[in-house]
Amino acid sequence: MALDPEIFDTLIDTIRRFVSERLRPLEGEVEAADAIPDAIVEEMRGLGLFGLSIAEEYGGLGLTMVEECKVAIELGRTTPAFRSTFGTNVGIGSQGLVMAGSPAQKAEWLPRIASGEVITSFALTEPDVGSDSGAVKTRAVRDGDVYRLSGTKRFITNADKAQLFTVMARTGDEPGGRGVSAFLVPRDLPGLSIGEPEKKMGQKGARVADVVFDDTPVPVANRLGEEGQGFKIAMQVLDRGRLHISAVCVGVAERLIADCVAYASERKQFGKPIAEHQLIQALIADSKTEAMAARALMLETAARKDAGENTTMEAAATKYFASEMVGRVADRAVQIFGGAGYIADYGIERLYRDVRLFRIYEGTSQIQQLIIAREVLKRGG
Ligand code: COS
């Protein structure tokens, strides 16, 4: 159920202030340290950001998809790593549990996920399994009251901090997704280890690492849904996550456009601000038009999801357009800033590197094209 509009407006105002007054001044520091300051994580807990998508009965804010996307736009106006801090709790780390968890599983974990006491991660990708996520190799072999998990998960966001993983592992011999089940795996189980955080192109401050299972005993009570449902759970989680990512893309694009307008109004060449040159105006107009289109598409798809429609295709189309859009907007921003766009102090080259990931994670642009085409061909238009 949607929040009272006045309460929601107050939430947005508070988050907007938090982003501009607390987060934006720390962007350089986060980049240099590749870490989010603890004090900021604590403030995020206080604002309820870890529980945006979790029902109020479990201590979350219980936002609708439209509301969550509007919050994600605000968080998009700063270094994306800030959003990743609580992003797994709001999205891919918690939603398998929200969608397929038993009342006992929800009662055990959701209140602590919503408060941010527990950080969650989503463990699907493996060294040999990326886009073809039905080909998961990590095995879960039933042994009495436990499943014994063995295998390696790769590029797992927030793995270094997570106390709970939603892990997709193969329980059956059926090929593809049908043999995959989902499990809630606490960090402290024996045989579970975390690799060193990877060095990445961008999004410094958001860490990814391997999660390795070596005969890890996971209680049968921790399975999400029935055996064989894990792939579908993962796909439904991603359908939802792709909308949230699209909203972040819109936020980053709007931030970049505002930065371009400020710079172009001040920077003078040929005796006048470059904003008065029509070729610069064309770059700004293209970015604005595309950002508006992505925002409209994203909000319409979110509203359809709230209305209970199947939005697999629409979410893929939204993520495809929004992530490619913000790539073009960032590229134009570097162009408008010229030499300054290539220099670290201005922050534009940092966002240019940061946004590159949006076209890859939660499904590459090519996977989104495939999902869109399959569905359109099935529907006949
Ligand atoms: N919602 C619910 N069910 C879904 C679904 C969705 N979005 N997508 C697929 N399924 C179901 C299908 O209906 C099918 O069910 P049946 O076996 O009952 O017929 C089953 O899952 C298998 O579907 P499909 O045959 O389409 O699976 P494919 O192996 O062809 O894979 C893609 C489909 C490529 C779309 C999927 O693997 C994918 O999204 N890959 C990208 C994963 C990704 O985003 N990774 C990023 C890392 S995680 S941050």
Short mmCIF file of C-alpha atoms and ligand atoms in Angstrom, two decimals:
data_model
loop_
_atom_site.label_atom_id
_atom_site.label_comp_id
_atom_site.label_asym_id
_atom_site.label_seq_id
_atom_site.Cartn_x
_atom_site.Cartn_y
_atom_site.Cartn_z
CA MET A 1 0.00 0.00 0.00
CA ALA A 2 1.27 3.44 -0.89
CA LEU A 3 2.41 5.75 1.91
CA ASP A 4 0.37 8.81 2.76
CA PRO A 5 1.50 11.33 0.06
CA GLU A 6 2.58 13.91 2.63
CA ILE A 7 4.68 11.37 4.53
CA PHE A 8 6.22 10.21 1.26
CA ASP A 9 7.04 13.80 0.23
CA THR A 10 8.74 14.33 3.58
CA LEU A 11 10.75 11.13 3.06
CA ILE A 12 11.87 12.31 -0.39
CA ASP A 13 12.82 15.76 0.97
CA THR A 14 14.84 14.16 3.78
CA ILE A 15 16.66 11.83 1.38
CA ARG A 16 17.32 14.68 -1.07
CA ARG A 17 18.93 16.71 1.74
CA PHE A 18 20.89 13.66 2.94
CA VAL A 19 22.24 13.15 -0.59
CA SER A 20 23.20 16.78 -1.19
CA GLU A 21 24.47 17.67 2.28
CA ARG A 22 25.98 14.41 3.55
CA LEU A 23 26.79 12.14 0.59
CA ARG A 24 27.91 14.43 -2.23
CA PRO A 25 30.69 16.06 -0.19
CA LEU A 26 32.12 12.59 0.49
CA GLU A 27 32.27 11.37 -3.12
CA GLY A 28 36.03 11.93 -3.49
CA GLU A 29 36.75 10.32 -0.13
CA VAL A 30 34.72 7.20 -1.02
CA GLU A 31 36.56 6.93 -4.34
CA ALA A 32 39.96 7.17 -2.66
CA ALA A 33 39.19 4.82 0.24
CA ASP A 34 37.04 2.35 -1.76
CA ALA A 35 34.78 2.27 1.29
CA ILE A 36 31.66 3.95 2.69
CA PRO A 37 32.28 5.59 6.10
CA ASP A 38 30.66 3.72 9.00
CA ALA A 39 28.97 6.90 10.20
CA ILE A 40 27.15 7.16 6.86
CA VAL A 41 25.98 3.54 7.04
CA GLU A 42 24.60 4.31 10.50
CA GLU A 43 22.75 7.37 9.16
CA MET A 44 21.31 5.22 6.35
CA ARG A 45 20.00 2.81 8.99
CA GLY A 46 18.39 5.73 10.83
CA LEU A 47 16.67 6.89 7.64
CA GLY A 48 15.19 3.43 7.06
CA LEU A 49 16.98 2.98 3.72
CA PHE A 50 17.76 -0.71 4.33
CA GLY A 51 14.06 -1.48 4.69
CA LEU A 52 12.52 0.49 1.81
CA SER A 53 10.95 -2.57 0.16
CA ILE A 54 10.22 -4.65 3.26
CA ALA A 55 6.70 -4.67 4.71
CA GLU A 56 5.95 -2.51 7.73
CA GLU A 57 5.04 -5.59 9.79
CA TYR A 58 8.74 -6.54 9.60
CA GLY A 59 9.95 -3.05 10.40
CA GLY A 60 10.45 -1.79 6.83
CA LEU A 61 8.85 1.18 5.07
CA GLY A 62 6.82 -1.09 2.75
CA LEU A 63 7.16 1.22 -0.25
CA THR A 64 5.41 0.46 -3.53
CA MET A 65 7.61 -0.06 -6.60
CA VAL A 66 6.83 3.48 -7.81
CA GLU A 67 7.81 4.91 -4.43
CA GLU A 68 10.97 2.80 -4.24
CA CYS A 69 11.96 3.98 -7.73
CA LYS A 70 11.43 7.62 -6.73
CA VAL A 71 13.75 7.10 -3.76
CA ALA A 72 16.28 5.36 -6.03
CA ILE A 73 16.27 8.39 -8.37
CA GLU A 74 17.30 10.59 -5.44
CA LEU A 75 20.11 8.22 -4.47
CA GLY A 76 21.19 8.17 -8.13
CA ARG A 77 22.23 11.81 -7.79
CA THR A 78 25.44 10.80 -6.06
CA THR A 79 28.15 8.13 -6.27
CA PRO A 80 26.27 4.87 -6.98
CA ALA A 81 28.25 3.03 -4.30
CA PHE A 82 26.22 4.79 -1.59
CA ARG A 83 23.06 3.15 -2.92
CA SER A 84 24.78 -0.24 -3.17
CA THR A 85 25.39 -0.14 0.58
CA PHE A 86 21.71 -0.80 1.23
CA GLY A 87 20.76 -1.81 -2.34
CA THR A 88 21.18 -5.54 -1.80
CA ASN A 89 18.97 -5.40 1.33
CA VAL A 90 16.27 -3.57 -0.64
CA GLY A 91 16.55 -5.66 -3.79
CA ILE A 92 18.32 -8.80 -4.84
CA GLY A 93 19.49 -9.79 -1.33
CA SER A 94 16.06 -9.72 0.32
CA GLN A 95 13.43 -10.18 -2.35
CA GLY A 96 13.80 -13.95 -2.77
CA LEU A 97 12.96 -14.20 0.92
CA VAL A 98 10.09 -11.70 0.57
CA MET A 99 8.64 -13.55 -2.45
CA ALA A 100 9.21 -17.18 -1.51
CA GLY A 101 10.12 -17.29 2.19
CA SER A 102 8.02 -19.13 4.79
CA PRO A 103 6.52 -17.10 7.66
CA ALA A 104 9.22 -18.53 9.97
CA GLN A 105 12.06 -17.56 7.56
CA LYS A 106 10.64 -14.06 7.19
CA ALA A 107 10.20 -13.59 10.92
CA GLU A 108 13.77 -14.74 11.54
CA TRP A 109 15.49 -12.47 9.03
CA LEU A 110 13.36 -9.64 7.62
CA PRO A 111 13.31 -7.39 10.72
CA ARG A 112 17.12 -7.42 10.89
CA ILE A 113 17.43 -6.91 7.11
CA ALA A 114 14.99 -3.98 7.24
CA SER A 115 16.90 -2.32 10.08
CA GLY A 116 20.26 -2.85 8.35
CA GLU A 117 21.61 -4.91 11.23
CA VAL A 118 22.06 -7.76 8.75
CA ILE A 119 23.50 -7.11 5.28
CA THR A 120 22.33 -9.49 2.56
CA SER A 121 23.82 -10.56 -0.77
CA PHE A 122 22.50 -12.42 -3.81
CA ALA A 123 24.75 -15.26 -4.96
CA LEU A 124 23.87 -16.40 -8.48
CA THR A 125 26.86 -15.64 -10.73
CA GLU A 126 29.78 -18.11 -10.85
CA PRO A 127 33.17 -18.25 -12.59
CA ASP A 128 31.60 -20.12 -15.53
CA VAL A 129 28.02 -18.89 -15.15
CA GLY A 130 27.06 -15.30 -15.97
CA SER A 131 24.29 -14.58 -18.45
CA ASP A 132 23.35 -18.28 -18.63
CA SER A 133 22.25 -18.38 -15.03
CA GLY A 134 20.34 -21.65 -15.45
CA ALA A 135 23.72 -23.38 -15.80
CA VAL A 136 24.62 -22.94 -12.10
CA LYS A 137 27.29 -25.46 -11.04
CA THR A 138 27.38 -24.93 -7.27
CA ARG A 139 25.92 -28.14 -5.86
CA ALA A 140 23.61 -28.66 -2.89
CA VAL A 141 23.49 -32.34 -1.95
CA ARG A 142 20.86 -33.46 0.55
CA ASP A 143 22.33 -35.15 3.63
CA GLY A 144 19.64 -35.72 6.27
CA ASP A 145 18.57 -32.38 7.75
CA VAL A 146 21.08 -30.37 5.74
CA TYR A 147 22.17 -29.72 2.16
CA ARG A 148 25.94 -29.73 1.67
CA LEU A 149 26.92 -26.82 -0.60
CA SER A 150 30.09 -26.84 -2.69
CA GLY A 151 31.11 -24.33 -5.32
CA THR A 152 32.19 -20.75 -5.97
CA LYS A 153 30.05 -17.67 -6.50
CA ARG A 154 31.72 -14.70 -8.22
CA PHE A 155 31.37 -10.88 -8.28
CA ILE A 156 28.99 -10.96 -5.32
CA THR A 157 28.09 -7.40 -4.28
CA ASN A 158 28.53 -6.69 -0.55
CA ALA A 159 29.89 -10.21 0.06
CA ASP A 160 32.56 -8.78 2.36
CA LYS A 161 29.92 -7.34 4.70
CA ALA A 162 27.03 -9.75 4.27
CA GLN A 163 25.79 -11.93 7.10
CA LEU A 164 23.18 -13.63 4.89
CA PHE A 165 23.35 -14.87 1.30
CA THR A 166 20.54 -15.96 -1.01
CA VAL A 167 22.36 -18.72 -2.88
CA MET A 168 21.25 -20.50 -6.04
CA ALA A 169 22.61 -24.06 -6.15
CA ARG A 170 21.89 -27.20 -8.11
CA THR A 171 19.89 -29.81 -6.20
CA GLY A 172 18.72 -31.96 -9.07
CA ASP A 173 20.06 -33.57 -12.21
CA GLU A 174 17.56 -31.81 -14.48
CA PRO A 175 19.48 -29.56 -16.87
CA GLY A 176 19.11 -25.76 -16.80
CA GLY A 177 17.06 -23.81 -14.34
CA ARG A 178 14.79 -26.71 -13.34
CA GLY A 179 17.53 -28.31 -11.22
CA VAL A 180 18.30 -25.09 -9.29
CA SER A 181 17.10 -24.33 -5.75
CA ALA A 182 17.48 -21.22 -3.58
CA PHE A 183 18.85 -21.18 -0.04
CA LEU A 184 19.28 -18.72 2.78
CA VAL A 185 22.88 -19.17 3.86
CA PRO A 186 24.15 -17.39 6.99
CA ARG A 187 27.75 -16.16 6.81
CA ASP A 188 28.87 -18.04 9.92
CA LEU A 189 28.27 -21.58 8.63
CA PRO A 190 31.36 -23.81 8.44
CA GLY A 191 33.11 -24.10 5.08
CA LEU A 192 31.97 -20.65 3.86
CA SER A 193 34.73 -18.21 2.98
CA ILE A 194 34.90 -14.83 1.25
CA GLY A 195 37.58 -13.84 -1.26
CA GLU A 196 39.46 -10.55 -1.45
CA PRO A 197 37.41 -7.66 -2.90
CA GLU A 198 38.06 -7.25 -6.65
CA LYS A 199 39.71 -4.17 -8.15
CA LYS A 200 37.07 -2.60 -10.39
CA MET A 201 36.84 0.04 -13.13
CA GLY A 202 34.41 2.16 -11.11
CA GLN A 203 31.77 2.20 -8.38
CA LYS A 204 34.53 2.35 -5.80
CA GLY A 205 33.10 1.85 -2.34
CA ALA A 206 30.82 -0.96 -3.52
CA ARG A 207 32.79 -4.14 -3.05
CA VAL A 208 32.40 -7.43 -4.90
CA ALA A 209 34.09 -10.68 -3.95
CA ASP A 210 33.93 -14.45 -4.35
CA VAL A 211 31.88 -16.53 -1.94
CA VAL A 212 33.25 -20.07 -1.66
CA PHE A 213 31.35 -23.05 -0.23
CA ASP A 214 33.31 -26.10 0.82
CA ASP A 215 30.89 -28.78 2.03
CA THR A 216 28.89 -26.07 3.82
CA PRO A 217 25.98 -27.63 5.75
CA VAL A 218 22.84 -25.56 5.11
CA PRO A 219 19.75 -26.61 7.10
CA VAL A 220 16.89 -27.94 4.95
CA ALA A 221 14.73 -25.35 6.78
CA ASN A 222 16.75 -22.64 4.96
CA ARG A 223 15.58 -23.65 1.48
CA LEU A 224 13.40 -21.00 -0.17
CA GLY A 225 10.29 -22.64 -1.62
CA GLU A 226 10.50 -26.13 -3.06
CA GLU A 227 13.45 -27.84 -4.71
CA GLY A 228 13.76 -26.71 -8.31
CA GLN A 229 12.13 -23.29 -7.77
CA GLY A 230 15.40 -21.40 -7.32
CA PHE A 231 15.85 -20.27 -10.92
CA LYS A 232 12.36 -18.80 -11.15
CA ILE A 233 12.81 -17.07 -7.81
CA ALA A 234 16.08 -15.56 -9.09
CA MET A 235 14.41 -14.39 -12.31
CA GLN A 236 11.54 -12.75 -10.41
CA VAL A 237 14.03 -11.04 -8.10
CA LEU A 238 15.89 -9.71 -11.15
CA ASP A 239 12.66 -8.53 -12.84
CA ARG A 240 12.16 -6.29 -9.84
CA GLY A 241 15.80 -5.31 -9.42
CA ARG A 242 16.03 -4.14 -13.02
CA LEU A 243 13.43 -1.45 -12.35
CA HIS A 244 15.29 -0.20 -9.30
CA ILE A 245 18.55 -0.05 -11.30
CA SER A 246 16.73 1.86 -14.05
CA ALA A 247 15.63 4.45 -11.50
CA VAL A 248 19.24 4.85 -10.32
CA CYS A 249 20.27 5.37 -13.97
CA VAL A 250 17.69 8.15 -14.28
CA GLY A 251 19.00 9.78 -11.10
CA VAL A 252 22.62 9.69 -12.29
CA ALA A 253 21.58 11.08 -15.69
CA GLU A 254 19.68 13.95 -14.06
CA ARG A 255 22.68 14.72 -11.85
CA LEU A 256 25.00 14.74 -14.85
CA ILE A 257 22.69 17.02 -16.81
CA ALA A 258 22.56 19.46 -13.87
CA ASP A 259 26.36 19.37 -13.63
CA CYS A 260 26.62 20.04 -17.39
CA VAL A 261 24.22 22.99 -17.20
CA ALA A 262 26.17 24.53 -14.29
CA TYR A 263 29.53 24.06 -16.01
CA ALA A 264 28.34 25.20 -19.44
CA SER A 265 26.80 28.34 -17.96
CA GLU A 266 30.06 29.32 -16.32
CA ARG A 267 32.74 28.17 -18.75
CA LYS A 268 33.41 30.78 -21.44
CA GLN A 269 34.84 30.21 -24.92
CA PHE A 270 34.70 32.50 -27.97
CA GLY A 271 33.64 35.30 -25.63
CA LYS A 272 30.50 33.74 -24.13
CA PRO A 273 29.40 30.86 -21.90
CA ILE A 274 29.59 27.59 -23.83
CA ALA A 275 25.89 27.06 -22.94
CA GLU A 276 25.17 29.74 -25.53
CA HIS A 277 26.80 27.70 -28.28
CA GLN A 278 24.25 25.66 -30.18
CA LEU A 279 26.38 22.53 -30.52
CA ILE A 280 26.65 22.38 -26.70
CA GLN A 281 22.90 23.00 -26.46
CA ALA A 282 22.30 20.04 -28.77
CA LEU A 283 24.27 17.76 -26.43
CA ILE A 284 22.24 18.98 -23.45
CA ALA A 285 18.96 18.63 -25.33
CA ASP A 286 19.72 15.04 -26.34
CA SER A 287 20.63 14.09 -22.78
CA LYS A 288 17.52 15.74 -21.34
CA THR A 289 15.22 14.11 -23.88
CA GLU A 290 16.61 10.65 -23.23
CA ALA A 291 16.54 11.07 -19.45
CA MET A 292 12.90 12.17 -19.61
CA ALA A 293 12.02 9.15 -21.76
CA ALA A 294 13.75 6.75 -19.36
CA ARG A 295 12.03 8.34 -16.36
CA ALA A 296 8.59 8.03 -17.97
CA LEU A 297 9.18 4.43 -19.08
CA MET A 298 10.50 3.45 -15.65
CA LEU A 299 7.62 5.04 -13.71
CA GLU A 300 5.01 3.52 -16.02
CA THR A 301 6.54 0.05 -15.69
CA ALA A 302 6.78 0.43 -11.91
CA ALA A 303 3.09 1.42 -11.77
CA ARG A 304 2.18 -1.64 -13.83
CA LYS A 305 4.17 -3.82 -11.48
CA ASP A 306 2.32 -2.28 -8.52
CA ALA A 307 -0.95 -3.10 -10.31
CA GLY A 308 0.08 -6.77 -10.35
CA GLU A 309 0.90 -7.07 -14.07
CA ASN A 310 3.69 -9.32 -15.33
CA THR A 311 6.40 -6.82 -16.28
CA THR A 312 9.27 -9.14 -17.23
CA MET A 313 9.50 -7.70 -20.74
CA GLU A 314 8.79 -4.11 -19.70
CA ALA A 315 11.42 -4.22 -16.93
CA ALA A 316 13.98 -5.61 -19.39
CA ALA A 317 13.14 -2.85 -21.90
CA THR A 318 13.36 -0.22 -19.17
CA LYS A 319 16.71 -1.46 -17.88
CA TYR A 320 18.05 -1.74 -21.42
CA PHE A 321 17.03 1.80 -22.33
CA ALA A 322 17.88 3.47 -19.02
CA SER A 323 21.34 1.90 -18.66
CA GLU A 324 22.30 2.63 -22.28
CA MET A 325 20.84 6.13 -21.91
CA VAL A 326 22.96 7.02 -18.88
CA GLY A 327 26.04 5.74 -20.72
CA ARG A 328 25.35 8.22 -23.52
CA VAL A 329 24.56 11.03 -21.07
CA ALA A 330 27.86 10.42 -19.23
CA ASP A 331 29.73 10.38 -22.53
CA ARG A 332 28.18 13.73 -23.54
CA ALA A 333 29.01 15.12 -20.08
CA VAL A 334 32.70 14.34 -20.61
CA GLN A 335 32.42 16.07 -23.99
CA ILE A 336 30.76 19.20 -22.57
CA PHE A 337 33.37 19.44 -19.80
CA GLY A 338 36.09 18.91 -22.42
CA GLY A 339 39.56 18.52 -20.89
CA ALA A 340 38.06 19.02 -17.41
CA GLY A 341 35.79 16.04 -18.04
CA TYR A 342 38.85 13.85 -18.26
CA ILE A 343 40.40 15.17 -15.02
CA ALA A 344 39.54 13.40 -11.78
CA ASP A 345 38.89 16.57 -9.71
CA TYR A 346 35.69 17.38 -11.59
CA GLY A 347 34.07 14.03 -10.83
CA ILE A 348 32.70 13.57 -14.35
CA GLU A 349 35.22 10.90 -15.38
CA ARG A 350 34.35 9.06 -12.16
CA LEU A 351 30.64 8.94 -12.99
CA TYR A 352 31.53 7.97 -16.58
CA ARG A 353 33.32 4.90 -15.19
CA ASP A 354 30.63 4.25 -12.58
CA VAL A 355 27.73 4.11 -15.04
CA ARG A 356 29.46 1.54 -17.26
CA LEU A 357 28.39 -1.17 -14.83
CA PHE A 358 24.67 -0.48 -15.30
CA ARG A 359 24.82 -2.05 -18.77
CA ILE A 360 26.26 -5.23 -17.30
CA TYR A 361 24.91 -6.18 -13.87
CA GLU A 362 21.43 -7.56 -13.21
CA GLY A 363 21.57 -8.72 -16.85
CA THR A 364 23.62 -7.31 -19.72
CA SER A 365 22.00 -5.19 -22.42
CA GLN A 366 22.22 -8.24 -24.68
CA ILE A 367 20.26 -10.35 -22.16
CA GLN A 368 17.62 -7.59 -21.94
CA GLN A 369 17.35 -7.59 -25.75
CA LEU A 370 16.89 -11.34 -25.67
CA ILE A 371 14.15 -11.17 -23.02
CA ILE A 372 12.36 -8.36 -24.90
CA ALA A 373 12.52 -10.18 -28.24
CA ARG A 374 11.35 -13.51 -26.83
CA GLU A 375 8.33 -11.91 -25.19
CA VAL A 376 7.43 -9.72 -28.16
CA LEU A 377 7.65 -12.73 -30.50
CA LYS A 378 5.48 -14.74 -28.09
CA ARG A 379 2.88 -11.97 -27.83
CA GLY A 380 2.93 -11.31 -31.57
CA GLY A 381 3.81 -7.62 -31.15
N1 COS B 1 9.84 -14.87 -14.08
C1 COS B 1 9.35 -16.08 -13.79
N2 COS B 1 9.75 -17.22 -14.42
C2 COS B 1 10.69 -17.08 -15.36
C3 COS B 1 11.25 -15.84 -15.70
C4 COS B 1 10.78 -14.69 -15.02
N3 COS B 1 11.26 -13.48 -15.30
N4 COS B 1 12.15 -16.02 -16.69
C5 COS B 1 12.17 -17.35 -16.96
N5 COS B 1 11.29 -17.98 -16.14
C6 COS B 1 10.95 -19.41 -16.13
C7 COS B 1 10.44 -19.84 -17.50
O1 COS B 1 9.05 -19.65 -17.57
C8 COS B 1 10.80 -21.30 -17.53
O2 COS B 1 9.84 -22.03 -16.79
P1 COS B 1 9.39 -23.54 -17.22
O3 COS B 1 10.65 -24.36 -17.05
O4 COS B 1 8.34 -23.88 -16.23
O5 COS B 1 8.95 -23.45 -18.62
C9 COS B 1 12.12 -21.34 -16.77
O6 COS B 1 12.15 -20.17 -15.93
C10 COS B 1 13.33 -21.32 -17.68
O7 COS B 1 13.21 -20.15 -18.48
P2 COS B 1 13.99 -19.95 -19.85
O8 COS B 1 13.85 -21.19 -20.68
O9 COS B 1 13.56 -18.65 -20.43
O10 COS B 1 15.48 -19.87 -19.30
P3 COS B 1 16.84 -19.63 -20.06
O11 COS B 1 17.83 -20.55 -19.51
O12 COS B 1 16.61 -19.58 -21.54
O13 COS B 1 17.32 -18.16 -19.52
C11 COS B 1 17.51 -15.80 -19.36
C12 COS B 1 16.61 -17.04 -19.56
C13 COS B 1 18.63 -15.69 -20.37
C14 COS B 1 16.53 -14.66 -19.55
C15 COS B 1 18.07 -15.81 -17.91
O14 COS B 1 19.06 -16.81 -17.77
C16 COS B 1 18.66 -14.46 -17.50
O15 COS B 1 17.93 -13.52 -17.15
N6 COS B 1 20.01 -14.35 -17.50
C17 COS B 1 20.69 -13.19 -16.99
C18 COS B 1 20.91 -13.32 -15.53
C19 COS B 1 21.39 -12.07 -14.93
O16 COS B 1 20.74 -11.04 -14.95
N7 COS B 1 22.56 -12.15 -14.31
C20 COS B 1 23.13 -11.01 -13.68
C21 COS B 1 23.82 -11.41 -12.45
S1 COS B 1 22.79 -11.47 -11.08
S2 COS B 1 23.08 -9.67 -10.32
#
